[in-house]
Short mmCIF file of C-alpha atoms and ligand atoms in Angstrom, two decimals:
data_model
loop_
_atom_site.label_atom_id
_atom_site.label_comp_id
_atom_site.label_asym_id
_atom_site.label_seq_id
_atom_site.Cartn_x
_atom_site.Cartn_y
_atom_site.Cartn_z
CA UNK L 1 -30.03 -7.89 123.23
CA UNK L 2 -30.41 -6.15 119.95
CA UNK L 3 -34.08 -5.34 119.80
CA UNK L 4 -35.44 -2.11 118.44
CA UNK L 5 -38.08 -0.40 120.56
CA UNK L 6 -40.71 -1.56 118.15
CA UNK L 7 -39.63 -5.14 118.59
CA UNK L 8 -39.77 -4.98 122.36
CA UNK L 9 -43.30 -3.61 122.16
CA UNK L 10 -44.20 -6.52 119.93
CA UNK L 11 -42.90 -9.10 122.41
CA UNK L 12 -44.76 -7.45 125.27
CA UNK L 13 -47.87 -7.43 123.18
CA UNK L 14 -47.49 -11.07 122.24
CA UNK L 15 -47.14 -12.24 125.77
CA UNK L 16 -50.05 -10.15 127.02
CA UNK L 17 -52.69 -11.06 124.52
CA UNK L 18 -51.20 -14.21 123.12
CA UNK L 19 -51.89 -15.24 119.58
CA UNK L 20 -54.89 -12.96 119.12
CA UNK L 21 -52.53 -10.03 118.78
CA UNK L 22 -51.07 -11.63 115.70
CA UNK L 23 -54.35 -11.85 113.87
CA UNK L 24 -56.03 -8.72 115.19
CA UNK L 25 -53.06 -6.58 114.31
CA UNK L 26 -52.86 -4.76 117.65
CA UNK L 27 -49.12 -4.55 117.19
CA UNK L 28 -49.09 -4.44 113.44
CA UNK L 29 -50.37 -0.86 113.33
CA UNK L 30 -47.16 0.33 114.88
CA UNK L 31 -44.75 -0.49 112.10
CA UNK L 32 -44.41 -2.75 109.10
CA UNK L 33 -41.17 -4.24 110.48
CA UNK L 34 -42.88 -5.59 113.60
CA UNK L 35 -44.63 -8.22 111.45
CA UNK L 36 -43.75 -11.50 113.16
CA UNK L 37 -40.90 -13.36 111.54
CA UNK L 38 -41.63 -16.83 110.19
CA UNK L 39 -38.86 -19.41 110.39
CA UNK L 40 -38.06 -21.93 107.69
CA UNK L 41 -35.21 -24.12 108.88
CA UNK L 42 -34.05 -26.56 106.21
CA UNK L 43 -31.56 -29.21 107.26
CA UNK L 44 -30.23 -32.07 105.21
CA UNK L 45 -28.51 -35.15 106.53
CA UNK L 46 -24.79 -35.44 105.73
CA UNK L 47 -24.72 -32.67 103.14
CA UNK L 48 -21.10 -31.62 102.64
CA UNK L 49 -20.24 -27.98 101.95
CA UNK L 50 -18.03 -29.33 99.16
CA UNK L 51 -21.19 -30.17 97.21
CA UNK L 52 -22.95 -26.80 97.41
CA UNK L 53 -21.89 -24.45 94.64
CA UNK L 54 -22.24 -21.43 96.95
CA UNK L 55 -19.23 -22.97 98.76
CA UNK L 56 -17.40 -25.00 96.17
CA UNK L 57 -17.88 -25.20 92.42
CA UNK L 58 -15.77 -28.30 91.75
CA UNK L 59 -18.54 -30.89 91.78
CA UNK L 60 -22.10 -29.69 91.33
CA UNK L 61 -24.24 -26.67 90.60
CA UNK L 62 -26.92 -26.10 93.26
CA UNK L 63 -28.73 -23.01 91.96
CA UNK L 64 -31.60 -23.20 94.42
CA UNK L 65 -29.62 -23.62 97.61
CA UNK L 66 -27.42 -20.84 96.27
CA UNK L 67 -30.48 -18.55 96.06
CA UNK L 68 -30.50 -18.46 99.86
CA UNK L 69 -26.85 -17.38 99.90
CA UNK L 70 -27.26 -14.90 97.07
CA UNK L 71 -30.03 -13.10 98.95
CA UNK L 72 -28.47 -13.53 102.35
CA UNK L 73 -25.28 -14.69 103.98
CA UNK L 74 -22.85 -17.55 103.71
CA UNK L 75 -21.09 -18.55 106.91
CA UNK L 76 -17.55 -19.51 105.98
CA UNK L 77 -16.59 -20.81 109.43
CA UNK L 78 -19.60 -22.83 110.48
CA UNK L 79 -19.12 -25.94 112.66
CA UNK L 80 -21.00 -28.54 114.68
CA UNK L 81 -20.51 -29.51 118.32
CA UNK L 82 -20.57 -33.32 117.83
CA UNK L 83 -20.44 -34.51 114.24
CA UNK L 84 -23.22 -37.06 114.09
CA UNK L 85 -26.93 -36.90 113.49
CA UNK L 86 -28.89 -37.33 116.74
CA UNK L 87 -26.43 -35.33 118.85
CA UNK L 88 -26.30 -32.56 116.25
CA UNK L 89 -30.08 -32.33 116.17
CA UNK L 90 -30.22 -32.19 119.97
CA UNK L 91 -27.61 -29.38 120.01
CA UNK L 92 -29.60 -27.52 117.41
CA UNK L 93 -32.94 -27.84 119.26
CA UNK L 94 -31.56 -26.93 122.68
CA UNK L 95 -28.69 -24.58 121.88
CA UNK L 96 -26.58 -26.65 124.29
CA UNK L 97 -23.61 -28.98 123.98
CA UNK L 98 -24.23 -32.73 124.09
CA UNK L 99 -23.57 -33.51 127.74
CA UNK L 100 -25.93 -30.75 128.86
CA UNK L 101 -28.74 -31.81 126.51
CA UNK L 102 -28.21 -35.48 127.37
CA UNK L 103 -28.00 -36.79 123.80
CA UNK L 104 -24.37 -37.74 123.37
CA UNK L 105 -24.55 -40.44 120.68
CA UNK L 106 -27.03 -42.01 118.30
CA UNK L 107 -28.05 -44.62 120.89
CA UNK L 108 -29.29 -41.90 123.27
CA UNK L 109 -32.94 -40.99 123.77
CA UNK L 110 -33.83 -37.31 123.67
CA UNK L 111 -35.45 -36.04 126.85
CA UNK L 112 -38.39 -34.27 125.28
CA UNK L 113 -39.34 -32.60 128.55
CA UNK L 114 -36.37 -30.24 128.31
CA UNK L 115 -36.35 -26.72 126.93
CA UNK L 116 -36.09 -26.44 123.13
CA UNK L 117 -36.47 -23.47 120.83
CA UNK L 118 -39.65 -24.81 119.12
CA UNK L 119 -41.28 -25.07 122.57
CA UNK L 120 -40.33 -21.51 123.43
CA UNK L 121 -41.69 -20.29 120.09
CA UNK L 122 -44.88 -22.27 120.52
CA UNK L 123 -45.42 -20.71 123.93
CA UNK L 124 -45.25 -17.30 122.27
CA UNK L 125 -47.94 -18.11 119.76
CA UNK L 126 -45.95 -19.69 116.94
CA UNK L 127 -47.33 -22.56 114.92
CA UNK L 128 -44.52 -25.13 114.88
CA UNK L 129 -43.87 -28.23 112.77
CA UNK L 130 -41.12 -30.74 112.05
CA UNK L 131 -41.27 -32.75 108.84
CA UNK L 132 -38.77 -35.38 107.69
CA UNK L 133 -35.86 -36.95 109.56
CA UNK L 134 -36.02 -36.62 113.33
CA UNK L 135 -33.69 -39.34 114.67
CA UNK L 136 -34.05 -38.46 118.35
CA UNK L 137 -35.85 -41.70 119.35
CA UNK L 138 -38.46 -40.10 121.63
CA UNK L 139 -41.56 -38.47 120.12
CA UNK L 140 -41.18 -34.81 119.15
CA UNK L 141 -42.41 -32.28 121.71
CA UNK L 142 -43.08 -28.60 121.17
CA UNK L 143 -44.62 -29.07 117.72
CA UNK L 144 -48.20 -28.44 116.65
CA UNK L 145 -47.57 -30.88 113.85
CA UNK L 146 -44.96 -33.56 113.29
CA UNK L 147 -44.53 -35.98 110.44
CA UNK L 148 -41.25 -37.80 110.82
CA UNK L 149 -39.35 -40.65 109.23
CA UNK L 150 -38.66 -43.67 111.39
CA UNK L 151 -34.98 -43.67 112.38
CA UNK L 152 -32.91 -42.98 109.27
CA UNK L 153 -35.94 -43.43 107.03
CA UNK L 154 -35.96 -45.01 103.57
CA UNK L 155 -35.35 -43.32 100.23
CA UNK L 156 -38.12 -45.22 98.47
CA UNK L 157 -41.71 -45.44 99.69
CA UNK L 158 -40.73 -44.37 103.21
CA UNK L 159 -42.82 -44.89 106.33
CA UNK L 160 -43.50 -41.79 108.42
CA UNK L 161 -45.05 -41.29 111.82
CA UNK L 162 -47.57 -38.49 111.45
CA UNK L 163 -48.58 -37.09 114.86
CA UNK L 164 -48.25 -40.58 116.34
CA UNK L 165 -49.68 -42.63 113.45
CA UNK L 166 -47.60 -44.73 111.09
CA UNK L 167 -48.19 -44.09 107.42
CA UNK L 168 -46.30 -45.40 104.42
CA UNK L 169 -46.07 -43.01 101.51
CA UNK L 170 -45.33 -43.84 97.89
CA UNK L 171 -42.51 -42.04 96.20
CA UNK L 172 -39.00 -40.76 96.77
CA UNK L 173 -38.22 -39.43 100.25
CA UNK L 174 -37.02 -35.96 99.24
CA UNK L 175 -40.07 -35.34 97.07
CA UNK L 176 -42.46 -36.77 99.65
CA UNK L 177 -40.92 -34.66 102.45
CA UNK L 178 -41.23 -31.51 100.30
CA UNK L 179 -44.85 -32.29 99.46
CA UNK L 180 -45.67 -32.74 103.14
CA UNK L 181 -43.98 -29.45 103.99
CA UNK L 182 -45.78 -27.55 101.22
CA UNK L 183 -49.06 -29.11 102.21
CA UNK L 184 -48.58 -28.03 105.84
CA UNK L 185 -47.65 -24.50 104.76
CA UNK L 186 -50.67 -24.28 102.47
CA UNK L 187 -53.35 -26.20 104.36
CA UNK L 188 -52.06 -27.47 107.69
CA UNK L 189 -51.08 -24.43 109.72
CA UNK L 190 -53.09 -21.65 111.28
CA UNK L 191 -52.25 -18.87 108.85
CA UNK L 192 -53.04 -16.25 111.49
CA UNK L 193 -49.97 -17.24 113.44
CA UNK L 194 -46.31 -16.97 112.51
CA UNK L 195 -44.83 -20.35 111.68
CA UNK L 196 -41.65 -22.21 112.42
CA UNK L 197 -41.13 -25.14 110.09
CA UNK L 198 -38.21 -27.54 110.50
CA UNK L 199 -37.87 -29.23 107.12
CA UNK L 200 -35.42 -32.09 107.60
CA UNK L 201 -34.44 -34.10 104.55
CA UNK L 202 -33.10 -37.58 104.98
CA UNK L 203 -30.99 -37.05 101.86
CA UNK L 204 -28.10 -37.36 101.15
CA UNK L 205 -27.48 -39.94 103.91
CA UNK L 206 -25.91 -43.29 103.11
CA UNK L 207 -26.64 -45.20 100.86
CA UNK L 208 -27.05 -42.18 98.57
CA UNK L 209 -29.95 -43.58 96.52
CA UNK L 210 -30.89 -41.19 93.70
CA UNK L 211 -34.39 -40.41 92.51
CA UNK L 212 -35.15 -42.33 89.30
CA UNK L 213 -35.23 -39.09 87.26
CA UNK L 214 -31.66 -38.23 88.31
CA UNK L 215 -30.03 -41.59 87.61
CA UNK L 216 -28.34 -40.60 84.37
CA UNK L 217 -26.79 -37.39 85.71
CA UNK L 218 -23.01 -37.34 86.12
CA UNK L 219 -22.64 -40.69 84.34
CA UNK L 220 -19.92 -39.21 82.14
CA UNK L 221 -18.28 -37.18 84.90
CA UNK L 222 -14.91 -38.17 86.27
CA UNK L 223 -13.86 -36.54 89.50
CA UNK L 224 -10.22 -36.25 90.49
CA UNK L 225 -9.28 -38.15 93.64
CA UNK L 226 -8.84 -35.71 96.54
CA UNK L 227 -5.17 -35.04 97.25
CA UNK L 228 -5.46 -36.72 100.66
CA UNK L 229 -7.21 -39.84 99.32
CA UNK L 230 -4.17 -42.02 100.05
CA UNK L 231 -3.48 -40.55 103.49
CA UNK L 232 -1.05 -42.70 105.52
CA UNK L 233 -2.52 -41.37 108.83
CA UNK L 234 0.98 -41.01 110.18
CA UNK L 235 0.95 -39.45 113.66
CA UNK L 236 -2.83 -39.85 113.91
CA UNK L 237 -3.63 -43.20 115.50
CA UNK L 238 -7.39 -42.69 115.70
CA UNK L 239 -7.52 -41.79 112.01
CA UNK L 240 -5.64 -45.00 111.23
CA UNK L 241 -8.07 -47.12 113.31
CA UNK L 242 -11.32 -45.97 111.71
CA UNK L 243 -13.60 -48.07 109.48
CA UNK L 244 -14.98 -45.52 107.07
CA UNK L 245 -12.63 -45.95 104.19
CA UNK L 246 -13.88 -45.92 100.61
CA UNK L 247 -11.27 -48.46 99.71
CA UNK L 248 -11.81 -50.91 102.60
CA UNK L 249 -15.26 -50.28 104.04
CA UNK L 250 -17.48 -48.99 101.25
CA UNK L 251 -19.55 -51.97 100.19
CA UNK L 252 -19.97 -52.90 96.52
CA UNK L 253 -23.53 -54.19 96.81
CA UNK L 254 -24.88 -52.07 99.65
CA UNK L 255 -23.25 -48.69 99.05
CA UNK L 256 -22.49 -48.92 95.36
CA UNK L 257 -25.63 -50.78 94.25
CA UNK L 258 -24.04 -53.72 92.46
CA UNK L 259 -26.88 -56.11 93.40
CA UNK L 260 -26.62 -58.08 90.18
CA UNK L 261 -29.45 -60.32 88.98
CA UNK L 262 -26.96 -63.12 88.27
CA UNK L 263 -25.93 -63.04 91.95
CA UNK L 264 -22.26 -63.17 91.05
CA UNK L 265 -21.08 -60.10 92.95
CA UNK L 266 -20.66 -60.69 96.66
CA UNK L 267 -19.64 -58.38 99.45
CA UNK L 268 -19.86 -58.29 103.27
CA UNK L 269 -22.77 -60.73 103.84
CA UNK L 270 -24.87 -58.48 106.13
CA UNK L 271 -24.39 -55.46 103.89
CA UNK L 272 -25.01 -57.45 100.73
CA UNK L 273 -28.31 -58.69 102.20
CA UNK L 274 -29.23 -55.16 103.27
CA UNK L 275 -28.44 -53.87 99.78
CA UNK L 276 -30.78 -56.38 98.19
CA UNK L 277 -33.46 -55.62 100.81
CA UNK L 278 -33.42 -51.88 100.09
CA UNK L 279 -33.94 -52.60 96.40
CA UNK L 280 -36.95 -54.73 97.24
CA UNK L 281 -38.76 -51.69 98.74
CA UNK L 282 -39.23 -50.22 95.29
CA UNK L 283 -42.37 -50.75 93.22
CA UNK L 284 -42.16 -52.20 89.71
CA UNK L 285 -41.90 -48.83 87.93
CA UNK L 286 -39.18 -47.66 90.30
CA UNK L 287 -37.32 -50.97 89.87
CA UNK L 288 -37.55 -50.74 86.09
CA UNK L 289 -36.00 -47.24 86.06
CA UNK L 290 -33.38 -48.31 88.60
CA UNK L 291 -32.45 -51.41 86.62
CA UNK L 292 -32.21 -49.51 83.37
CA UNK L 293 -29.38 -47.56 84.96
CA UNK L 294 -27.64 -49.91 87.38
CA UNK L 295 -27.80 -53.02 85.17
CA UNK L 296 -25.64 -51.14 82.72
CA UNK L 297 -23.28 -50.02 85.52
CA UNK L 298 -23.08 -53.61 86.75
CA UNK L 299 -22.33 -54.93 83.28
CA UNK L 300 -19.56 -52.37 82.80
CA UNK L 301 -18.14 -53.17 86.22
CA UNK L 302 -18.03 -56.88 85.46
CA UNK L 303 -16.34 -56.27 82.13
CA UNK L 304 -13.76 -53.97 83.63
CA UNK L 305 -13.31 -56.03 86.79
CA UNK L 306 -11.13 -53.35 88.46
CA UNK L 307 -8.59 -54.32 91.12
CA UNK L 308 -6.35 -52.47 93.58
CA UNK L 309 -6.11 -48.75 92.94
CA UNK L 310 -8.35 -49.04 89.89
CA UNK L 311 -11.05 -50.45 92.13
CA UNK L 312 -10.55 -47.62 94.66
CA UNK L 313 -10.95 -45.08 91.88
CA UNK L 314 -14.00 -46.86 90.51
CA UNK L 315 -15.63 -46.86 93.96
CA UNK L 316 -14.86 -43.19 94.44
CA UNK L 317 -16.45 -42.24 91.09
CA UNK L 318 -19.51 -44.32 91.77
CA UNK L 319 -19.91 -42.84 95.26
CA UNK L 320 -19.55 -39.28 93.98
CA UNK L 321 -22.00 -39.77 91.14
CA UNK L 322 -24.72 -41.21 93.36
CA UNK L 323 -24.18 -38.64 96.11
CA UNK L 324 -24.36 -35.77 93.61
CA UNK L 325 -27.50 -37.18 92.00
CA UNK L 326 -29.12 -37.16 95.43
CA UNK L 327 -28.01 -33.55 95.94
CA UNK L 328 -29.49 -32.58 92.59
CA UNK L 329 -32.88 -33.75 93.85
CA UNK L 330 -32.43 -31.92 97.17
CA UNK L 331 -31.64 -28.71 95.30
CA UNK L 332 -34.64 -29.07 92.98
CA UNK L 333 -36.93 -29.65 95.98
CA UNK L 334 -35.58 -26.66 97.85
CA UNK L 335 -36.30 -24.62 94.74
CA UNK L 336 -39.94 -25.66 94.99
CA UNK L 337 -40.18 -24.49 98.58
CA UNK L 338 -38.51 -21.15 97.79
CA UNK L 339 -40.85 -20.69 94.81
CA UNK L 340 -43.80 -21.29 97.10
CA UNK L 341 -42.63 -18.69 99.61
CA UNK L 342 -42.12 -16.21 96.79
CA UNK L 343 -45.52 -16.88 95.27
CA UNK L 344 -47.20 -16.50 98.65
CA UNK L 345 -45.43 -13.25 99.49
CA UNK L 346 -43.70 -14.85 102.47
CA UNK L 347 -40.12 -13.94 101.58
CA UNK L 348 -40.24 -10.57 103.31
CA UNK L 349 -41.04 -11.97 106.74
CA UNK L 350 -39.41 -15.40 106.76
CA UNK L 351 -35.94 -16.19 108.07
CA UNK L 352 -34.61 -19.02 105.90
CA UNK L 353 -31.82 -21.24 107.19
CA UNK L 354 -30.05 -23.93 105.18
CA UNK L 355 -27.67 -26.33 106.90
CA UNK L 356 -26.72 -29.97 107.41
CA UNK L 357 -26.50 -32.01 110.61
CA UNK L 358 -22.75 -32.17 109.94
CA UNK L 359 -20.20 -32.13 107.17
CA UNK L 360 -19.14 -35.21 105.23
CA UNK L 361 -16.03 -36.67 103.60
CA UNK L 362 -16.07 -36.68 99.83
CA UNK L 363 -13.04 -38.95 99.70
CA UNK L 364 -10.74 -36.66 101.69
CA UNK L 365 -8.41 -38.84 103.81
CA UNK L 366 -9.84 -41.73 101.76
CA UNK L 367 -13.17 -41.53 103.63
CA UNK L 368 -16.92 -41.30 103.54
CA UNK L 369 -18.92 -40.59 106.77
CA UNK L 370 -18.14 -37.95 109.43
CA UNK L 371 -17.56 -38.01 113.23
CA UNK L 372 -13.97 -36.71 113.32
CA UNK L 373 -13.09 -33.20 114.42
CA UNK L 374 -11.12 -32.80 111.19
CA UNK L 375 -12.36 -29.99 109.01
CA UNK L 376 -14.56 -31.82 106.47
CA UNK L 377 -16.87 -33.26 109.11
CA UNK L 378 -16.48 -30.66 111.87
CA UNK L 379 -17.60 -27.96 109.46
CA UNK L 380 -21.14 -27.78 108.16
CA UNK L 381 -22.72 -25.59 105.50
CA UNK L 382 -24.73 -22.67 106.86
CA UNK L 383 -26.65 -20.18 104.74
CA UNK L 384 -29.20 -17.73 106.10
CA UNK L 385 -31.50 -15.24 104.49
CA UNK L 386 -32.94 -12.63 106.83
CA UNK L 387 -35.35 -10.18 105.20
CA UNK L 388 -33.70 -6.79 105.35
CA UNK L 389 -30.47 -8.36 106.54
CA UNK L 390 -26.99 -8.06 105.11
CA UNK L 391 -25.60 -10.02 102.19
CA UNK L 392 -22.18 -11.62 101.80
CA UNK L 393 -19.83 -13.72 103.89
CA UNK L 394 -19.75 -14.03 107.65
CA UNK L 395 -16.38 -15.27 108.78
CA UNK L 396 -16.77 -15.57 112.56
CA UNK L 397 -16.52 -19.00 114.21
CA UNK L 398 -20.09 -20.20 114.64
CA UNK L 399 -21.57 -23.51 115.75
CA UNK L 400 -24.90 -25.34 115.63
CA UNK L 401 -25.57 -24.42 119.30
CA UNK L 402 -26.03 -20.87 117.93
CA UNK L 403 -29.10 -21.70 115.83
CA UNK L 404 -31.61 -21.83 118.72
CA UNK L 405 -30.74 -18.38 120.14
CA UNK L 406 -30.63 -16.92 116.62
CA UNK L 407 -34.09 -18.18 115.79
CA UNK L 408 -35.49 -17.12 119.16
CA UNK L 409 -34.10 -13.63 118.81
CA UNK L 410 -35.34 -13.33 115.23
CA UNK L 411 -38.79 -14.27 116.52
CA UNK L 412 -38.59 -11.69 119.28
CA UNK L 413 -38.55 -14.34 122.00
CA UNK L 414 -36.20 -13.91 124.92
CA UNK L 415 -33.17 -16.20 124.86
CA UNK L 416 -32.88 -18.17 128.13
CA UNK L 417 -29.58 -17.70 129.93
CA UNK L 418 -28.77 -21.40 130.17
CA UNK L 419 -28.39 -21.71 126.38
CA UNK L 420 -24.72 -22.22 125.44
CA UNK L 421 -24.92 -20.76 121.96
CA UNK L 422 -24.89 -17.10 120.93
CA UNK L 423 -27.43 -15.46 118.67
CA UNK L 424 -26.13 -14.76 115.17
CA UNK L 425 -28.83 -12.17 114.55
CA UNK L 426 -26.48 -9.18 115.03
CA UNK L 427 -24.22 -10.67 112.34
CA UNK L 428 -27.19 -11.12 110.02
CA UNK L 429 -28.01 -7.45 110.53
CA UNK L 430 -24.43 -6.32 109.97
CA UNK L 431 -23.95 -5.29 113.59
CA UNK L 432 -21.20 -5.88 116.13
CA UNK L 433 -21.21 -9.40 117.57
CA UNK L 434 -20.77 -9.10 121.28
CA UNK L 435 -20.11 -12.86 121.53
CA UNK L 436 -16.70 -12.27 119.99
CA UNK L 437 -15.94 -15.98 120.14
CA UNK L 438 -12.29 -16.97 120.16
CA UNK L 439 -12.62 -20.74 120.09
CA UNK L 440 -15.02 -23.61 119.52
CA UNK L 441 -15.48 -26.66 121.72
CA UNK L 442 -16.10 -30.11 120.25
CA UNK L 443 -16.91 -33.48 121.81
CA UNK L 444 -17.65 -36.73 119.95
CA UNK L 445 -18.72 -39.73 122.08
CA UNK L 446 -19.97 -42.63 119.94
CA UNK L 447 -17.86 -45.80 119.99
CA UNK L 448 -17.34 -48.33 118.50
CA UNK L 449 -20.47 -48.11 116.34
CA UNK L 450 -20.39 -48.00 113.41
CA UNK L 451 -17.12 -46.78 112.02
CA UNK L 452 -14.85 -47.24 115.04
CA UNK L 453 -14.01 -43.58 115.43
CA UNK L 454 -12.45 -43.03 118.85
CA UNK L 455 -14.23 -40.66 121.25
CA UNK L 456 -12.45 -37.33 121.24
CA UNK L 457 -12.83 -33.73 122.22
CA UNK L 458 -11.02 -30.59 121.34
CA UNK L 459 -10.78 -26.92 120.76
CA UNK L 460 -10.39 -24.92 117.56
CA UNK L 461 -9.31 -21.34 117.24
CA UNK L 462 -9.09 -19.47 113.97
CA UNK L 463 -5.66 -20.92 113.35
CA UNK L 464 -5.09 -23.96 115.57
CA UNK L 465 -6.81 -27.15 116.53
CA UNK L 466 -6.06 -29.32 119.55
CA UNK L 467 -7.68 -32.76 119.74
CA UNK L 468 -7.68 -35.09 122.71
CA UNK L 469 -8.34 -38.73 121.83
CA UNK L 470 -9.91 -39.96 125.03
CA UNK L 471 -8.56 -43.19 126.63
CA UNK L 472 -11.27 -45.78 126.01
CA UNK L 473 -11.94 -49.39 126.89
CA UNK L 474 -12.48 -51.65 123.92
CA UNK L 475 -12.97 -55.43 123.92
CA UNK L 476 -11.47 -55.73 127.38
CA UNK L 477 -8.42 -53.65 126.47
CA UNK L 478 -7.58 -50.11 127.50
CA UNK L 479 -6.90 -47.94 124.45
CA UNK L 480 -4.44 -45.18 125.27
CA UNK L 481 -5.29 -41.53 124.94
CA UNK L 482 -3.32 -39.22 122.65
CA UNK L 483 -3.14 -35.62 121.47
CA UNK L 484 -3.19 -34.05 118.04
CA UNK L 485 -2.27 -30.48 117.25
CA UNK L 486 -2.64 -28.83 113.86
CA UNK L 487 -1.65 -25.48 112.48
CA UNK L 488 -4.51 -24.97 110.02
CA UNK L 489 -2.75 -22.13 108.29
CA UNK L 490 0.35 -24.18 107.46
CA UNK L 491 -1.40 -27.53 107.17
CA UNK L 492 -5.05 -27.07 106.11
CA UNK L 493 -5.40 -30.80 105.31
CA UNK L 494 -4.39 -31.77 108.87
CA UNK L 495 -1.77 -34.29 107.83
CA UNK L 496 0.98 -33.11 110.16
CA UNK L 497 0.33 -33.62 113.86
CA UNK L 498 2.74 -31.22 115.56
CA UNK L 499 1.83 -32.17 119.13
CA UNK L 500 4.99 -32.91 121.12
CA UNK L 501 7.23 -31.37 118.44
CA UNK L 502 9.90 -29.00 119.66
CA UNK L 503 8.69 -25.45 119.95
CA UNK L 504 4.99 -26.29 120.19
CA UNK L 505 4.87 -26.77 123.98
CA UNK L 506 3.65 -23.31 124.78
CA UNK L 507 1.02 -23.39 122.08
CA UNK L 508 -0.22 -26.78 123.30
CA UNK L 509 -0.36 -25.52 126.89
CA UNK L 510 -2.35 -22.45 125.99
CA UNK L 511 -4.79 -24.51 123.92
CA UNK L 512 -5.16 -26.97 126.80
CA UNK L 513 -6.04 -24.09 129.11
CA UNK L 514 -8.58 -22.87 126.60
CA UNK L 515 -10.01 -26.38 126.34
CA UNK L 516 -10.39 -26.57 130.12
CA UNK L 517 -12.00 -23.15 130.21
CA UNK L 518 -14.58 -24.23 127.65
CA UNK L 519 -15.21 -27.48 129.47
CA UNK L 520 -16.05 -25.51 132.60
CA UNK L 521 -18.21 -23.10 130.61
CA UNK L 522 -20.23 -25.96 129.09
CA UNK L 523 -20.46 -28.13 132.21
CA UNK L 524 -18.03 -30.78 130.94
CA UNK L 525 -15.63 -30.62 133.91
CA UNK L 526 -15.78 -34.37 134.34
CA UNK L 527 -13.66 -34.74 131.20
CA UNK L 528 -10.92 -32.32 132.28
CA UNK L 529 -8.61 -35.00 133.67
CA UNK L 530 -7.99 -37.10 130.62
C1 SGN W 601 -26.01 -45.37 109.83
C2 SGN W 601 -24.98 -45.54 108.71
C3 SGN W 601 -23.61 -45.13 109.15
C4 SGN W 601 -23.66 -43.74 109.72
C5 SGN W 601 -24.67 -43.69 110.84
C6 SGN W 601 -24.83 -42.35 111.50
N1 SGN W 601 -24.98 -46.89 108.26
O1 SGN W 601 -25.78 -46.28 110.84
O2 SGN W 601 -22.73 -45.20 108.05
O3 SGN W 601 -22.41 -43.35 110.20
O4 SGN W 601 -25.94 -44.06 110.31
O5 SGN W 601 -25.28 -41.41 110.58
S1 SGN W 601 -26.20 -47.37 107.35
O6 SGN W 601 -25.77 -48.65 106.81
O7 SGN W 601 -27.38 -47.53 108.17
O8 SGN W 601 -26.42 -46.38 106.31
S2 SGN W 601 -26.11 -40.22 111.12
O9 SGN W 601 -25.91 -39.10 110.20
O10 SGN W 601 -27.48 -40.62 111.14
O11 SGN W 601 -25.59 -39.92 112.44
CA1 CA W 602 -26.03 -37.00 109.52
#
């Protein structure tokens, strides 16, 4: 533990007299720095690090998200434990890997009776809230206030469940979610208590629907195809078998919004119907703005009538433009929240976290979506601003199981021993990190829904990655297991599977031992014999 004496006194004080201590200032007399730390945890859904200018300046400028990095730290080796929404959220709340927290894939139901960091904070007198996407099926527990989207939620006029009551709200999801968060900060919480707000945007999840005011952005931009766009997947069977390809699986009507009034453009029937249904959620003003943009896009598409590689390129451009428009709105909304904290004098005692539930493919390997342990989806953006903390890059291997202990420690709440993650607070303060992590463990379970990515697990060190594609039954057939090994230094795009190649035996063996070690550490022994 890394507490100062003052901090320990504050915890003791909190647990003795509960929340009263926070308002009466019994502890506050001691020292300014013992002021309880508020937590603002902002998480988007499917936000790639490639589309945050603090990480990558190729595509978009995100000045507001970058404010968090400029005043704090940027983690350059930040990863998830299971690259998909519900499981990621469960890892984040519990600080534990998926098998231990029981939420292994999106069809799971979160056991809300288990230990989570919001519950531990609440027990120590914090006012807690979650607003936006939840996606854990069961009702939130450990929150004084919750106002969540149903499932994935809708971009336009979304329905929320506010403390158990359904309510449909007019407007665009990112704006509505921000308004709800600002309203809770201003009017909803007990201002005598420290707060922990989980602000979870649904954006930029599929189908990347922009706000009407952002529709014309990027219309003239042309983005180069990623160098791995036409990956052959040689030596990577699971990569070959997926259904998340821009070329083959991205739907013209559903994903790319070509729901033409003439009803001439047709795509996969279920997706085409869903695409037209989403449009019908909009009110007449929203539809008019939408049509003013997409009717022109549709007309141009029909005129051009692209085929083959021209069609692939067209789809990629259209995907990128919509995705980036959605990010522009996210960034603007985050700016509003940061402005509010500044105006209210909350910046000097609020830990701000910005992250995503996982990374996302921006056309790398020809894909959209996530799930794979390959870099683009295994990684996730992570920016933190700790008042009085260090600034710059943190390069250690960190994972979303580390968020819970970090937040607990920042709040001065003891971190339970059964948590798998390690607090990042020492790193935020520029101190030694006793965790000294050498490798990360990963385990993805969902199959076959919805993109047919094979269940796999693996280990990643600073330089190497070993992936085990788990043998799986599918449609009455047994799909064989396989191994993939990458040297990330020599092959950062992970195109060359060197498993089984001469000279790699020792490396593979040592990574297998490491994998087994981590499986034991995280209670995943049942997967050791694969
Ligand atoms: C939906 C999407 C999928 C996506 C999953 C999981 N289809 O099912 O493309 O992989 O969510 O995403 S959609 O047609 O409903 O958009 S997750 O981030 O929530 O796990
Ligand atoms: Ca997600």
